[in-house]
mmCIF file with all atom_site columns, N, CA and C in Angstrom:
data_model
loop_
_atom_site.group_PDB
_atom_site.id
_atom_site.type_symbol
_atom_site.label_atom_id
_atom_site.label_alt_id
_atom_site.label_comp_id
_atom_site.label_asym_id
_atom_site.label_entity_id
_atom_site.label_seq_id
_atom_site.pdbx_PDB_ins_code
_atom_site.Cartn_x
_atom_site.Cartn_y
_atom_site.Cartn_z
_atom_site.occupancy
_atom_site.B_iso_or_equiv
_atom_site.pdbx_formal_charge
_atom_site.auth_seq_id
_atom_site.auth_comp_id
_atom_site.auth_asym_id
_atom_site.auth_atom_id
_atom_site.pdbx_PDB_model_num
ATOM 1   N N  . MET V 1 1  ? 0.844   -1.158  0.000   1.00 81.00 ? 1  MET V N  1
ATOM 2   C CA . MET V 1 1  ? 0.000   0.000   0.000   1.00 81.00 ? 1  MET V CA 1
ATOM 3   C C  . MET V 1 1  ? 0.893   1.225   0.000   1.00 81.00 ? 1  MET V C  1
ATOM 4   N N  . ILE V 1 2  ? 0.514   2.191   -0.809  1.00 88.00 ? 2  ILE V N  1
ATOM 5   C CA . ILE V 1 2  ? 1.226   3.465   -0.893  1.00 88.00 ? 2  ILE V CA 1
ATOM 6   C C  . ILE V 1 2  ? 0.191   4.569   -0.832  1.00 88.00 ? 2  ILE V C  1
ATOM 7   N N  . GLY V 1 3  ? 0.427   5.556   -0.015  1.00 90.00 ? 3  GLY V N  1
ATOM 8   C CA . GLY V 1 3  ? -0.431  6.725   0.043   1.00 90.00 ? 3  GLY V CA 1
ATOM 9   C C  . GLY V 1 3  ? 0.220   7.862   -0.722  1.00 90.00 ? 3  GLY V C  1
ATOM 10  N N  . VAL V 1 4  ? -0.615  8.680   -1.374  1.00 91.00 ? 4  VAL V N  1
ATOM 11  C CA . VAL V 1 4  ? -0.101  9.840   -2.094  1.00 91.00 ? 4  VAL V CA 1
ATOM 12  C C  . VAL V 1 4  ? -0.831  11.071  -1.594  1.00 91.00 ? 4  VAL V C  1
ATOM 13  N N  . GLY V 1 5  ? -0.087  11.952  -0.949  1.00 89.00 ? 5  GLY V N  1
ATOM 14  C CA . GLY V 1 5  ? -0.650  13.202  -0.462  1.00 89.00 ? 5  GLY V CA 1
ATOM 15  C C  . GLY V 1 5  ? -0.398  14.323  -1.439  1.00 89.00 ? 5  GLY V C  1
ATOM 16  N N  . THR V 1 6  ? -1.398  15.216  -1.587  1.00 90.00 ? 6  THR V N  1
ATOM 17  C CA . THR V 1 6  ? -1.237  16.358  -2.476  1.00 90.00 ? 6  THR V CA 1
ATOM 18  C C  . THR V 1 6  ? -1.813  17.631  -1.884  1.00 90.00 ? 6  THR V C  1
ATOM 19  N N  . GLN V 1 7  ? -2.675  17.496  -0.917  1.00 83.00 ? 7  GLN V N  1
ATOM 20  C CA . GLN V 1 7  ? -3.364  18.672  -0.397  1.00 83.00 ? 7  GLN V CA 1
ATOM 21  C C  . GLN V 1 7  ? -2.585  19.293  0.753   1.00 83.00 ? 7  GLN V C  1
ATOM 22  N N  . ASP V 1 8  ? -2.960  20.504  1.100   1.00 82.00 ? 8  ASP V N  1
ATOM 23  C CA . ASP V 1 8  ? -2.344  21.240  2.203   1.00 82.00 ? 8  ASP V CA 1
ATOM 24  C C  . ASP V 1 8  ? -0.863  21.471  1.927   1.00 82.00 ? 8  ASP V C  1
ATOM 25  N N  . SER V 1 9  ? 0.001   20.957  2.792   1.00 89.00 ? 9  SER V N  1
ATOM 26  C CA . SER V 1 9  ? 1.445   21.147  2.629   1.00 89.00 ? 9  SER V CA 1
ATOM 27  C C  . SER V 1 9  ? 2.152   19.879  3.073   1.00 89.00 ? 9  SER V C  1
ATOM 28  N N  . LEU V 1 10 ? 3.407   19.754  2.706   1.00 91.00 ? 10 LEU V N  1
ATOM 29  C CA . LEU V 1 10 ? 4.184   18.591  3.114   1.00 91.00 ? 10 LEU V CA 1
ATOM 30  C C  . LEU V 1 10 ? 4.253   18.506  4.637   1.00 91.00 ? 10 LEU V C  1
ATOM 31  N N  . GLY V 1 11 ? 4.425   19.634  5.309   1.00 92.00 ? 11 GLY V N  1
ATOM 32  C CA . GLY V 1 11 ? 4.475   19.641  6.773   1.00 92.00 ? 11 GLY V CA 1
ATOM 33  C C  . GLY V 1 11 ? 3.195   19.119  7.399   1.00 92.00 ? 11 GLY V C  1
ATOM 34  N N  . LEU V 1 12 ? 2.048   19.551  6.889   1.00 90.00 ? 12 LEU V N  1
ATOM 35  C CA . LEU V 1 12 ? 0.765   19.061  7.407   1.00 90.00 ? 12 LEU V CA 1
ATOM 36  C C  . LEU V 1 12 ? 0.594   17.581  7.106   1.00 90.00 ? 12 LEU V C  1
ATOM 37  N N  . ALA V 1 13 ? 1.047   17.153  5.932   1.00 88.00 ? 13 ALA V N  1
ATOM 38  C CA . ALA V 1 13 ? 0.955   15.733  5.586   1.00 88.00 ? 13 ALA V CA 1
ATOM 39  C C  . ALA V 1 13 ? 1.807   14.897  6.539   1.00 88.00 ? 13 ALA V C  1
ATOM 40  N N  . GLN V 1 14 ? 3.005   15.361  6.848   1.00 91.00 ? 14 GLN V N  1
ATOM 41  C CA . GLN V 1 14 ? 3.874   14.638  7.781   1.00 91.00 ? 14 GLN V CA 1
ATOM 42  C C  . GLN V 1 14 ? 3.252   14.586  9.172   1.00 91.00 ? 14 GLN V C  1
ATOM 43  N N  . SER V 1 15 ? 2.637   15.678  9.602   1.00 93.00 ? 15 SER V N  1
ATOM 44  C CA . SER V 1 15 ? 1.958   15.694  10.908  1.00 93.00 ? 15 SER V CA 1
ATOM 45  C C  . SER V 1 15 ? 0.800   14.711  10.930  1.00 93.00 ? 15 SER V C  1
ATOM 46  N N  . PHE V 1 16 ? 0.048   14.635  9.831   1.00 88.00 ? 16 PHE V N  1
ATOM 47  C CA . PHE V 1 16 ? -1.062  13.693  9.725   1.00 88.00 ? 16 PHE V CA 1
ATOM 48  C C  . PHE V 1 16 ? -0.560  12.261  9.883   1.00 88.00 ? 16 PHE V C  1
ATOM 49  N N  . VAL V 1 17 ? 0.502   11.922  9.168   1.00 90.00 ? 17 VAL V N  1
ATOM 50  C CA . VAL V 1 17 ? 1.062   10.571  9.234   1.00 90.00 ? 17 VAL V CA 1
ATOM 51  C C  . VAL V 1 17 ? 1.479   10.245  10.660  1.00 90.00 ? 17 VAL V C  1
ATOM 52  N N  . GLU V 1 18 ? 2.149   11.171  11.303  1.00 93.00 ? 18 GLU V N  1
ATOM 53  C CA . GLU V 1 18 ? 2.604   10.945  12.679  1.00 93.00 ? 18 GLU V CA 1
ATOM 54  C C  . GLU V 1 18 ? 1.432   10.816  13.648  1.00 93.00 ? 18 GLU V C  1
ATOM 55  N N  . SER V 1 19 ? 0.425   11.658  13.489  1.00 95.00 ? 19 SER V N  1
ATOM 56  C CA . SER V 1 19 ? -0.692  11.660  14.443  1.00 95.00 ? 19 SER V CA 1
ATOM 57  C C  . SER V 1 19 ? -1.618  10.464  14.276  1.00 95.00 ? 19 SER V C  1
ATOM 58  N N  . THR V 1 20 ? -1.666  9.885   13.078  1.00 91.00 ? 20 THR V N  1
ATOM 59  C CA . THR V 1 20 ? -2.559  8.755   12.840  1.00 91.00 ? 20 THR V CA 1
ATOM 60  C C  . THR V 1 20 ? -1.864  7.412   12.968  1.00 91.00 ? 20 THR V C  1
ATOM 61  N N  . GLY V 1 21 ? -0.554  7.417   13.091  1.00 91.00 ? 21 GLY V N  1
ATOM 62  C CA . GLY V 1 21 ? 0.171   6.160   13.199  1.00 91.00 ? 21 GLY V CA 1
ATOM 63  C C  . GLY V 1 21 ? 0.242   5.401   11.887  1.00 91.00 ? 21 GLY V C  1
ATOM 64  N N  . THR V 1 22 ? 0.143   6.118   10.781  1.00 89.00 ? 22 THR V N  1
ATOM 65  C CA . THR V 1 22 ? 0.213   5.492   9.462   1.00 89.00 ? 22 THR V CA 1
ATOM 66  C C  . THR V 1 22 ? 1.534   4.754   9.324   1.00 89.00 ? 22 THR V C  1
ATOM 67  N N  . THR V 1 23 ? 1.459   3.499   8.886   1.00 90.00 ? 23 THR V N  1
ATOM 68  C CA . THR V 1 23 ? 2.675   2.690   8.789   1.00 90.00 ? 23 THR V CA 1
ATOM 69  C C  . THR V 1 23 ? 3.058   2.364   7.344   1.00 90.00 ? 23 THR V C  1
ATOM 70  N N  . PHE V 1 24 ? 2.168   2.626   6.391   1.00 88.00 ? 24 PHE V N  1
ATOM 71  C CA . PHE V 1 24 ? 2.528   2.346   5.000   1.00 88.00 ? 24 PHE V CA 1
ATOM 72  C C  . PHE V 1 24 ? 3.247   3.559   4.403   1.00 88.00 ? 24 PHE V C  1
ATOM 73  N N  . THR V 1 25 ? 3.909   3.339   3.287   1.00 90.00 ? 25 THR V N  1
ATOM 74  C CA . THR V 1 25 ? 4.687   4.382   2.628   1.00 90.00 ? 25 THR V CA 1
ATOM 75  C C  . THR V 1 25 ? 3.779   5.507   2.154   1.00 90.00 ? 25 THR V C  1
ATOM 76  N N  . MET V 1 26 ? 4.169   6.730   2.462   1.00 91.00 ? 26 MET V N  1
ATOM 77  C CA . MET V 1 26 ? 3.446   7.912   1.992   1.00 91.00 ? 26 MET V CA 1
ATOM 78  C C  . MET V 1 26 ? 4.364   8.712   1.084   1.00 91.00 ? 26 MET V C  1
ATOM 79  N N  . LEU V 1 27 ? 3.846   9.084   -0.068  1.00 92.00 ? 27 LEU V N  1
ATOM 80  C CA . LEU V 1 27 ? 4.570   9.922   -1.013  1.00 92.00 ? 27 LEU V CA 1
ATOM 81  C C  . LEU V 1 27 ? 3.902   11.282  -1.076  1.00 92.00 ? 27 LEU V C  1
ATOM 82  N N  . TRP V 1 28 ? 4.633   12.289  -1.489  1.00 92.00 ? 28 TRP V N  1
ATOM 83  C CA . TRP V 1 28 ? 4.103   13.645  -1.574  1.00 92.00 ? 28 TRP V CA 1
ATOM 84  C C  . TRP V 1 28 ? 4.188   14.124  -3.021  1.00 92.00 ? 28 TRP V C  1
ATOM 85  N N  . ASP V 1 29 ? 3.083   14.632  -3.543  1.00 93.00 ? 29 ASP V N  1
ATOM 86  C CA . ASP V 1 29 ? 3.033   15.164  -4.907  1.00 93.00 ? 29 ASP V CA 1
ATOM 87  C C  . ASP V 1 29 ? 2.470   16.571  -4.851  1.00 93.00 ? 29 ASP V C  1
ATOM 88  N N  . ARG V 1 30 ? 3.331   17.545  -4.853  1.00 91.00 ? 30 ARG V N  1
ATOM 89  C CA . ARG V 1 30 ? 2.870   18.938  -4.752  1.00 91.00 ? 30 ARG V CA 1
ATOM 90  C C  . ARG V 1 30 ? 2.184   19.416  -6.022  1.00 91.00 ? 30 ARG V C  1
ATOM 91  N N  . THR V 1 31 ? 2.303   18.654  -7.123  1.00 93.00 ? 31 THR V N  1
ATOM 92  C CA . THR V 1 31 ? 1.763   19.078  -8.419  1.00 93.00 ? 31 THR V CA 1
ATOM 93  C C  . THR V 1 31 ? 0.338   18.604  -8.695  1.00 93.00 ? 31 THR V C  1
ATOM 94  N N  . PHE V 1 32 ? -0.164  17.657  -7.930  1.00 92.00 ? 32 PHE V N  1
ATOM 95  C CA . PHE V 1 32 ? -1.483  17.035  -8.157  1.00 92.00 ? 32 PHE V CA 1
ATOM 96  C C  . PHE V 1 32 ? -1.501  16.163  -9.411  1.00 92.00 ? 32 PHE V C  1
ATOM 97  N N  . GLN V 1 33 ? -0.379  15.992  -10.108 1.00 95.00 ? 33 GLN V N  1
ATOM 98  C CA . GLN V 1 33 ? -0.375  15.196  -11.338 1.00 95.00 ? 33 GLN V CA 1
ATOM 99  C C  . GLN V 1 33 ? -0.798  13.751  -11.087 1.00 95.00 ? 33 GLN V C  1
ATOM 100 N N  . SER V 1 34 ? -0.373  13.180  -9.983  1.00 93.00 ? 34 SER V N  1
ATOM 101 C CA . SER V 1 34 ? -0.751  11.790  -9.693  1.00 93.00 ? 34 SER V CA 1
ATOM 102 C C  . SER V 1 34 ? -2.263  11.667  -9.557  1.00 93.00 ? 34 SER V C  1
ATOM 103 N N  . TRP V 1 35 ? -2.868  12.568  -8.805  1.00 93.00 ? 35 TRP V N  1
ATOM 104 C CA . TRP V 1 35 ? -4.322  12.521  -8.639  1.00 93.00 ? 35 TRP V CA 1
ATOM 105 C C  . TRP V 1 35 ? -5.028  12.744  -9.968  1.00 93.00 ? 35 TRP V C  1
ATOM 106 N N  . ASN V 1 36 ? -4.553  13.699  -10.744 1.00 94.00 ? 36 ASN V N  1
ATOM 107 C CA . ASN V 1 36 ? -5.173  13.964  -12.044 1.00 94.00 ? 36 ASN V CA 1
ATOM 108 C C  . ASN V 1 36 ? -5.096  12.740  -12.945 1.00 94.00 ? 36 ASN V C  1
ATOM 109 N N  . GLN V 1 37 ? -3.945  12.103  -13.007 1.00 93.00 ? 37 GLN V N  1
ATOM 110 C CA . GLN V 1 37 ? -3.773  10.918  -13.855 1.00 93.00 ? 37 GLN V CA 1
ATOM 111 C C  . GLN V 1 37 ? -4.666  9.762   -13.413 1.00 93.00 ? 37 GLN V C  1
ATOM 112 N N  . LEU V 1 38 ? -4.898  9.650   -12.121 1.00 92.00 ? 38 LEU V N  1
ATOM 113 C CA . LEU V 1 38 ? -5.694  8.544   -11.584 1.00 92.00 ? 38 LEU V CA 1
ATOM 114 C C  . LEU V 1 38 ? -7.173  8.887   -11.443 1.00 92.00 ? 38 LEU V C  1
ATOM 115 N N  . GLY V 1 39 ? -7.544  10.127  -11.745 1.00 91.00 ? 39 GLY V N  1
ATOM 116 C CA . GLY V 1 39 ? -8.948  10.527  -11.660 1.00 91.00 ? 39 GLY V CA 1
ATOM 117 C C  . GLY V 1 39 ? -9.446  10.732  -10.240 1.00 91.00 ? 39 GLY V C  1
ATOM 118 N N  . ILE V 1 40 ? -8.552  10.993  -9.306  1.00 92.00 ? 40 ILE V N  1
ATOM 119 C CA . ILE V 1 40 ? -8.943  11.227  -7.915  1.00 92.00 ? 40 ILE V CA 1
ATOM 120 C C  . ILE V 1 40 ? -9.332  12.693  -7.762  1.00 92.00 ? 40 ILE V C  1
ATOM 121 N N  . THR V 1 41 ? -10.516 12.930  -7.213  1.00 91.00 ? 41 THR V N  1
ATOM 122 C CA . THR V 1 41 ? -11.009 14.299  -7.071  1.00 91.00 ? 41 THR V CA 1
ATOM 123 C C  . THR V 1 41 ? -11.101 14.757  -5.626  1.00 91.00 ? 41 THR V C  1
ATOM 124 N N  . GLY V 1 42 ? -10.874 13.879  -4.688  1.00 88.00 ? 42 GLY V N  1
ATOM 125 C CA . GLY V 1 42 ? -10.933 14.244  -3.277  1.00 88.00 ? 42 GLY V CA 1
ATOM 126 C C  . GLY V 1 42 ? -10.479 13.082  -2.429  1.00 88.00 ? 42 GLY V C  1
ATOM 127 N N  . GLN V 1 43 ? -10.380 13.350  -1.148  1.00 86.00 ? 43 GLN V N  1
ATOM 128 C CA . GLN V 1 43 ? -9.929  12.301  -0.234  1.00 86.00 ? 43 GLN V CA 1
ATOM 129 C C  . GLN V 1 43 ? -10.937 12.100  0.873   1.00 86.00 ? 43 GLN V C  1
ATOM 130 N N  . PRO V 1 44 ? -10.971 10.931  1.440   1.00 89.00 ? 44 PRO V N  1
ATOM 131 C CA . PRO V 1 44 ? -10.167 9.766   1.100   1.00 89.00 ? 44 PRO V CA 1
ATOM 132 C C  . PRO V 1 44 ? -10.678 9.082   -0.155  1.00 89.00 ? 44 PRO V C  1
ATOM 133 N N  . ALA V 1 45 ? -9.768  8.454   -0.844  1.00 92.00 ? 45 ALA V N  1
ATOM 134 C CA . ALA V 1 45 ? -10.074 7.678   -2.043  1.00 92.00 ? 45 ALA V CA 1
ATOM 135 C C  . ALA V 1 45 ? -9.030  6.588   -2.155  1.00 92.00 ? 45 ALA V C  1
ATOM 136 N N  . GLY V 1 46 ? -9.343  5.543   -2.866  1.00 91.00 ? 46 GLY V N  1
ATOM 137 C CA . GLY V 1 46 ? -8.393  4.452   -3.025  1.00 91.00 ? 46 GLY V CA 1
ATOM 138 C C  . GLY V 1 46 ? -8.506  3.806   -4.389  1.00 91.00 ? 46 GLY V C  1
ATOM 139 N N  . ILE V 1 47 ? -7.386  3.287   -4.825  1.00 92.00 ? 47 ILE V N  1
ATOM 140 C CA . ILE V 1 47 ? -7.329  2.530   -6.071  1.00 92.00 ? 47 ILE V CA 1
ATOM 141 C C  . ILE V 1 47 ? -6.505  1.287   -5.785  1.00 92.00 ? 47 ILE V C  1
ATOM 142 N N  . LEU V 1 48 ? -7.050  0.144   -6.110  1.00 89.00 ? 48 LEU V N  1
ATOM 143 C CA . LEU V 1 48 ? -6.347  -1.122  -5.947  1.00 89.00 ? 48 LEU V CA 1
ATOM 144 C C  . LEU V 1 48 ? -5.859  -1.571  -7.316  1.00 89.00 ? 48 LEU V C  1
ATOM 145 N N  . MET V 1 49 ? -4.537  -1.720  -7.437  1.00 89.00 ? 49 MET V N  1
ATOM 146 C CA . MET V 1 49 ? -3.933  -2.118  -8.709  1.00 89.00 ? 49 MET V CA 1
ATOM 147 C C  . MET V 1 49 ? -3.179  -3.424  -8.540  1.00 89.00 ? 49 MET V C  1
ATOM 148 N N  . ASN V 1 50 ? -3.027  -4.126  -9.647  1.00 86.00 ? 50 ASN V N  1
ATOM 149 C CA . ASN V 1 50 ? -2.175  -5.304  -9.611  1.00 86.00 ? 50 ASN V CA 1
ATOM 150 C C  . ASN V 1 50 ? -0.727  -4.876  -9.882  1.00 86.00 ? 50 ASN V C  1
ATOM 151 N N  . ARG V 1 51 ? 0.164   -5.817  -9.937  1.00 85.00 ? 51 ARG V N  1
ATOM 152 C CA . ARG V 1 51 ? 1.586   -5.483  -10.094 1.00 85.00 ? 51 ARG V CA 1
ATOM 153 C C  . ARG V 1 51 ? 1.901   -4.848  -11.442 1.00 85.00 ? 51 ARG V C  1
ATOM 154 N N  . TYR V 1 52 ? 0.968   -4.932  -12.394 1.00 89.00 ? 52 TYR V N  1
ATOM 155 C CA . TYR V 1 52 ? 1.183   -4.356  -13.720 1.00 89.00 ? 52 TYR V CA 1
ATOM 156 C C  . TYR V 1 52 ? 0.546   -2.975  -13.876 1.00 89.00 ? 52 TYR V C  1
ATOM 157 N N  . GLY V 1 53 ? -0.033  -2.468  -12.782 1.00 88.00 ? 53 GLY V N  1
ATOM 158 C CA . GLY V 1 53 ? -0.659  -1.153  -12.815 1.00 88.00 ? 53 GLY V CA 1
ATOM 159 C C  . GLY V 1 53 ? -2.081  -1.146  -13.324 1.00 88.00 ? 53 GLY V C  1
ATOM 160 N N  . GLN V 1 54 ? -2.668  -2.325  -13.510 1.00 89.00 ? 54 GLN V N  1
ATOM 161 C CA . GLN V 1 54 ? -4.062  -2.412  -13.942 1.00 89.00 ? 54 GLN V CA 1
ATOM 162 C C  . GLN V 1 54 ? -4.965  -2.176  -12.734 1.00 89.00 ? 54 GLN V C  1
ATOM 163 N N  . ILE V 1 55 ? -5.970  -1.353  -12.907 1.00 89.00 ? 55 ILE V N  1
ATOM 164 C CA . ILE V 1 55 ? -6.892  -1.045  -11.818 1.00 89.00 ? 55 ILE V CA 1
ATOM 165 C C  . ILE V 1 55 ? -7.858  -2.207  -11.632 1.00 89.00 ? 55 ILE V C  1
ATOM 166 N N  . LEU V 1 56 ? -7.887  -2.733  -10.406 1.00 86.00 ? 56 LEU V N  1
ATOM 167 C CA . LEU V 1 56 ? -8.788  -3.835  -10.049 1.00 86.00 ? 56 LEU V CA 1
ATOM 168 C C  . LEU V 1 56 ? -10.061 -3.321  -9.405  1.00 86.00 ? 56 LEU V C  1
ATOM 169 N N  . ASP V 1 57 ? -9.951  -2.225  -8.654  1.00 89.00 ? 57 ASP V N  1
ATOM 170 C CA . ASP V 1 57 ? -11.101 -1.644  -7.963  1.00 89.00 ? 57 ASP V CA 1
ATOM 171 C C  . ASP V 1 57 ? -10.716 -0.235  -7.565  1.00 89.00 ? 57 ASP V C  1
ATOM 172 N N  . GLN V 1 58 ? -11.705 0.601   -7.378  1.00 92.00 ? 58 GLN V N  1
ATOM 173 C CA . GLN V 1 58 ? -11.459 1.953   -6.859  1.00 92.00 ? 58 GLN V CA 1
ATOM 174 C C  . GLN V 1 58 ? -12.684 2.410   -6.093  1.00 92.00 ? 58 GLN V C  1
ATOM 175 N N  . TRP V 1 59 ? -12.480 3.348   -5.182  1.00 92.00 ? 59 TRP V N  1
ATOM 176 C CA . TRP V 1 59 ? -13.562 3.788   -4.319  1.00 92.00 ? 59 TRP V CA 1
ATOM 177 C C  . TRP V 1 59 ? -13.269 5.162   -3.752  1.00 92.00 ? 59 TRP V C  1
ATOM 178 N N  . ARG V 1 60 ? -14.337 5.784   -3.251  1.00 93.00 ? 60 ARG V N  1
ATOM 179 C CA . ARG V 1 60 ? -14.251 7.026   -2.473  1.00 93.00 ? 60 ARG V CA 1
ATOM 180 C C  . ARG V 1 60 ? -14.577 6.657   -1.043  1.00 93.00 ? 60 ARG V C  1
ATOM 181 N N  . GLY V 1 61 ? -13.886 7.249   -0.095  1.00 92.00 ? 61 GLY V N  1
ATOM 182 C CA . GLY V 1 61 ? -14.130 6.961   1.303   1.00 92.00 ? 61 GLY V CA 1
ATOM 183 C C  . GLY V 1 61 ? -13.076 6.036   1.867   1.00 92.00 ? 61 GLY V C  1
ATOM 184 N N  . GLY V 1 62 ? -13.344 5.511   3.038   1.00 88.00 ? 62 GLY V N  1
ATOM 185 C CA . GLY V 1 62 ? -12.405 4.621   3.707   1.00 88.00 ? 62 GLY V CA 1
ATOM 186 C C  . GLY V 1 62 ? -12.169 3.330   2.942   1.00 88.00 ? 62 GLY V C  1
ATOM 187 N N  . ILE V 1 63 ? -11.162 2.615   3.339   1.00 87.00 ? 63 ILE V N  1
ATOM 188 C CA . ILE V 1 63 ? -10.806 1.368   2.657   1.00 87.00 ? 63 ILE V CA 1
ATOM 189 C C  . ILE V 1 63 ? -11.879 0.312   2.935   1.00 87.00 ? 63 ILE V C  1
ATOM 190 N N  . PRO V 1 64 ? -12.548 -0.194  1.877   1.00 92.00 ? 64 PRO V N  1
ATOM 191 C CA . PRO V 1 64 ? -13.568 -1.227  2.048   1.00 92.00 ? 64 PRO V CA 1
ATOM 192 C C  . PRO V 1 64 ? -12.901 -2.598  2.213   1.00 92.00 ? 64 PRO V C  1
ATOM 193 N N  . ARG V 1 65 ? -12.658 -2.975  3.426   1.00 92.00 ? 65 ARG V N  1
ATOM 194 C CA . ARG V 1 65 ? -11.874 -4.166  3.748   1.00 92.00 ? 65 ARG V CA 1
ATOM 195 C C  . ARG V 1 65 ? -12.329 -5.396  2.958   1.00 92.00 ? 65 ARG V C  1
ATOM 196 N N  . ASP V 1 66 ? -13.621 -5.675  2.946   1.00 94.00 ? 66 ASP V N  1
ATOM 197 C CA . ASP V 1 66 ? -14.122 -6.883  2.279   1.00 94.00 ? 66 ASP V CA 1
ATOM 198 C C  . ASP V 1 66 ? -13.878 -6.843  0.772   1.00 94.00 ? 66 ASP V C  1
ATOM 199 N N  . ARG V 1 67 ? -14.060 -5.671  0.148   1.00 90.00 ? 67 ARG V N  1
ATOM 200 C CA . ARG V 1 67 ? -13.813 -5.563  -1.290  1.00 90.00 ? 67 ARG V CA 1
ATOM 201 C C  . ARG V 1 67 ? -12.344 -5.803  -1.615  1.00 90.00 ? 67 ARG V C  1
ATOM 202 N N  . VAL V 1 68 ? -11.460 -5.254  -0.789  1.00 88.00 ? 68 VAL V N  1
ATOM 203 C CA . VAL V 1 68 ? -10.025 -5.437  -1.019  1.00 88.00 ? 68 VAL V CA 1
ATOM 204 C C  . VAL V 1 68 ? -9.642  -6.900  -0.844  1.00 88.00 ? 68 VAL V C  1
ATOM 205 N N  . LEU V 1 69 ? -10.129 -7.522  0.215   1.00 91.00 ? 69 LEU V N  1
ATOM 206 C CA . LEU V 1 69 ? -9.815  -8.934  0.445   1.00 91.00 ? 69 LEU V CA 1
ATOM 207 C C  . LEU V 1 69 ? -10.376 -9.819  -0.661  1.00 91.00 ? 69 LEU V C  1
ATOM 208 N N  . ASP V 1 70 ? -11.579 -9.503  -1.151  1.00 90.00 ? 70 ASP V N  1
ATOM 209 C CA . ASP V 1 70 ? -12.161 -10.267 -2.262  1.00 90.00 ? 70 ASP V CA 1
ATOM 210 C C  . ASP V 1 70 ? -11.311 -10.134 -3.518  1.00 90.00 ? 70 ASP V C  1
ATOM 211 N N  . ALA V 1 71 ? -10.837 -8.932  -3.806  1.00 86.00 ? 71 ALA V N  1
ATOM 212 C CA . ALA V 1 71 ? -10.006 -8.719  -4.995  1.00 86.00 ? 71 ALA V CA 1
ATOM 213 C C  . ALA V 1 71 ? -8.685  -9.478  -4.869  1.00 86.00 ? 71 ALA V C  1
ATOM 214 N N  . ILE V 1 72 ? -8.106  -9.490  -3.694  1.00 84.00 ? 72 ILE V N  1
ATOM 215 C CA . ILE V 1 72 ? -6.860  -10.223 -3.471  1.00 84.00 ? 72 ILE V CA 1
ATOM 216 C C  . ILE V 1 72 ? -7.096  -11.725 -3.645  1.00 84.00 ? 72 ILE V C  1
ATOM 217 N N  . GLU V 1 73 ? -8.206  -12.195 -3.144  1.00 87.00 ? 73 GLU V N  1
ATOM 218 C CA . GLU V 1 73 ? -8.542  -13.617 -3.275  1.00 87.00 ? 73 GLU V CA 1
ATOM 219 C C  . GLU V 1 73 ? -8.712  -14.004 -4.742  1.00 87.00 ? 73 GLU V C  1
ATOM 220 N N  . ARG V 1 74 ? -9.359  -13.132 -5.521  1.00 83.00 ? 74 ARG V N  1
ATOM 221 C CA . ARG V 1 74 ? -9.520  -13.402 -6.958  1.00 83.00 ? 74 ARG V CA 1
ATOM 222 C C  . ARG V 1 74 ? -8.168  -13.447 -7.639  1.00 83.00 ? 74 ARG V C  1
ATOM 223 N N  . LEU V 1 75 ? -7.233  -12.592 -7.237  1.00 81.00 ? 75 LEU V N  1
ATOM 224 C CA . LEU V 1 75 ? -5.890  -12.617 -7.817  1.00 81.00 ? 75 LEU V CA 1
ATOM 225 C C  . LEU V 1 75 ? -5.191  -13.923 -7.513  1.00 81.00 ? 75 LEU V C  1
ATOM 226 N N  . ASP V 1 76 ? -5.318  -14.363 -6.263  1.00 73.00 ? 76 ASP V N  1
ATOM 227 C CA . ASP V 1 76 ? -4.657  -15.601 -5.842  1.00 73.00 ? 76 ASP V CA 1
ATOM 228 C C  . ASP V 1 76 ? -5.202  -16.821 -6.566  1.00 73.00 ? 76 ASP V C  1
ATOM 229 N N  . SER V 1 77 ? -6.446  -16.765 -7.034  1.00 67.00 ? 77 SER V N  1
ATOM 230 C CA . SER V 1 77 ? -7.058  -17.936 -7.674  1.00 67.00 ? 77 SER V CA 1
ATOM 231 C C  . SER V 1 77 ? -6.816  -17.979 -9.181  1.00 67.00 ? 77 SER V C  1
ATOM 232 N N  . THR V 1 78 ? -6.157  -16.967 -9.728  1.00 59.00 ? 78 THR V N  1
ATOM 233 C CA . THR V 1 78 ? -5.910  -16.968 -11.180 1.00 59.00 ? 78 THR V CA 1
ATOM 234 C C  . THR V 1 78 ? -4.544  -17.504 -11.505 1.00 59.00 ? 78 THR V C  1
#
């Protein structure tokens, strides 16, 4: 899992990571290009991709645990 922050400032993003105990890798994109390329218009949002960059699922809001686990299970069965 990789998070991509673009809003506010790098300092606020770092404070958010520290205050929430985020343990996955967070990247910073001050240009918004990553969000534009992925069609993300607000947060929270998520995109689940396979190792080839193909989008398996996407959503707005918190991480839908069951949907993510189902997608992973489908990958494992192919």
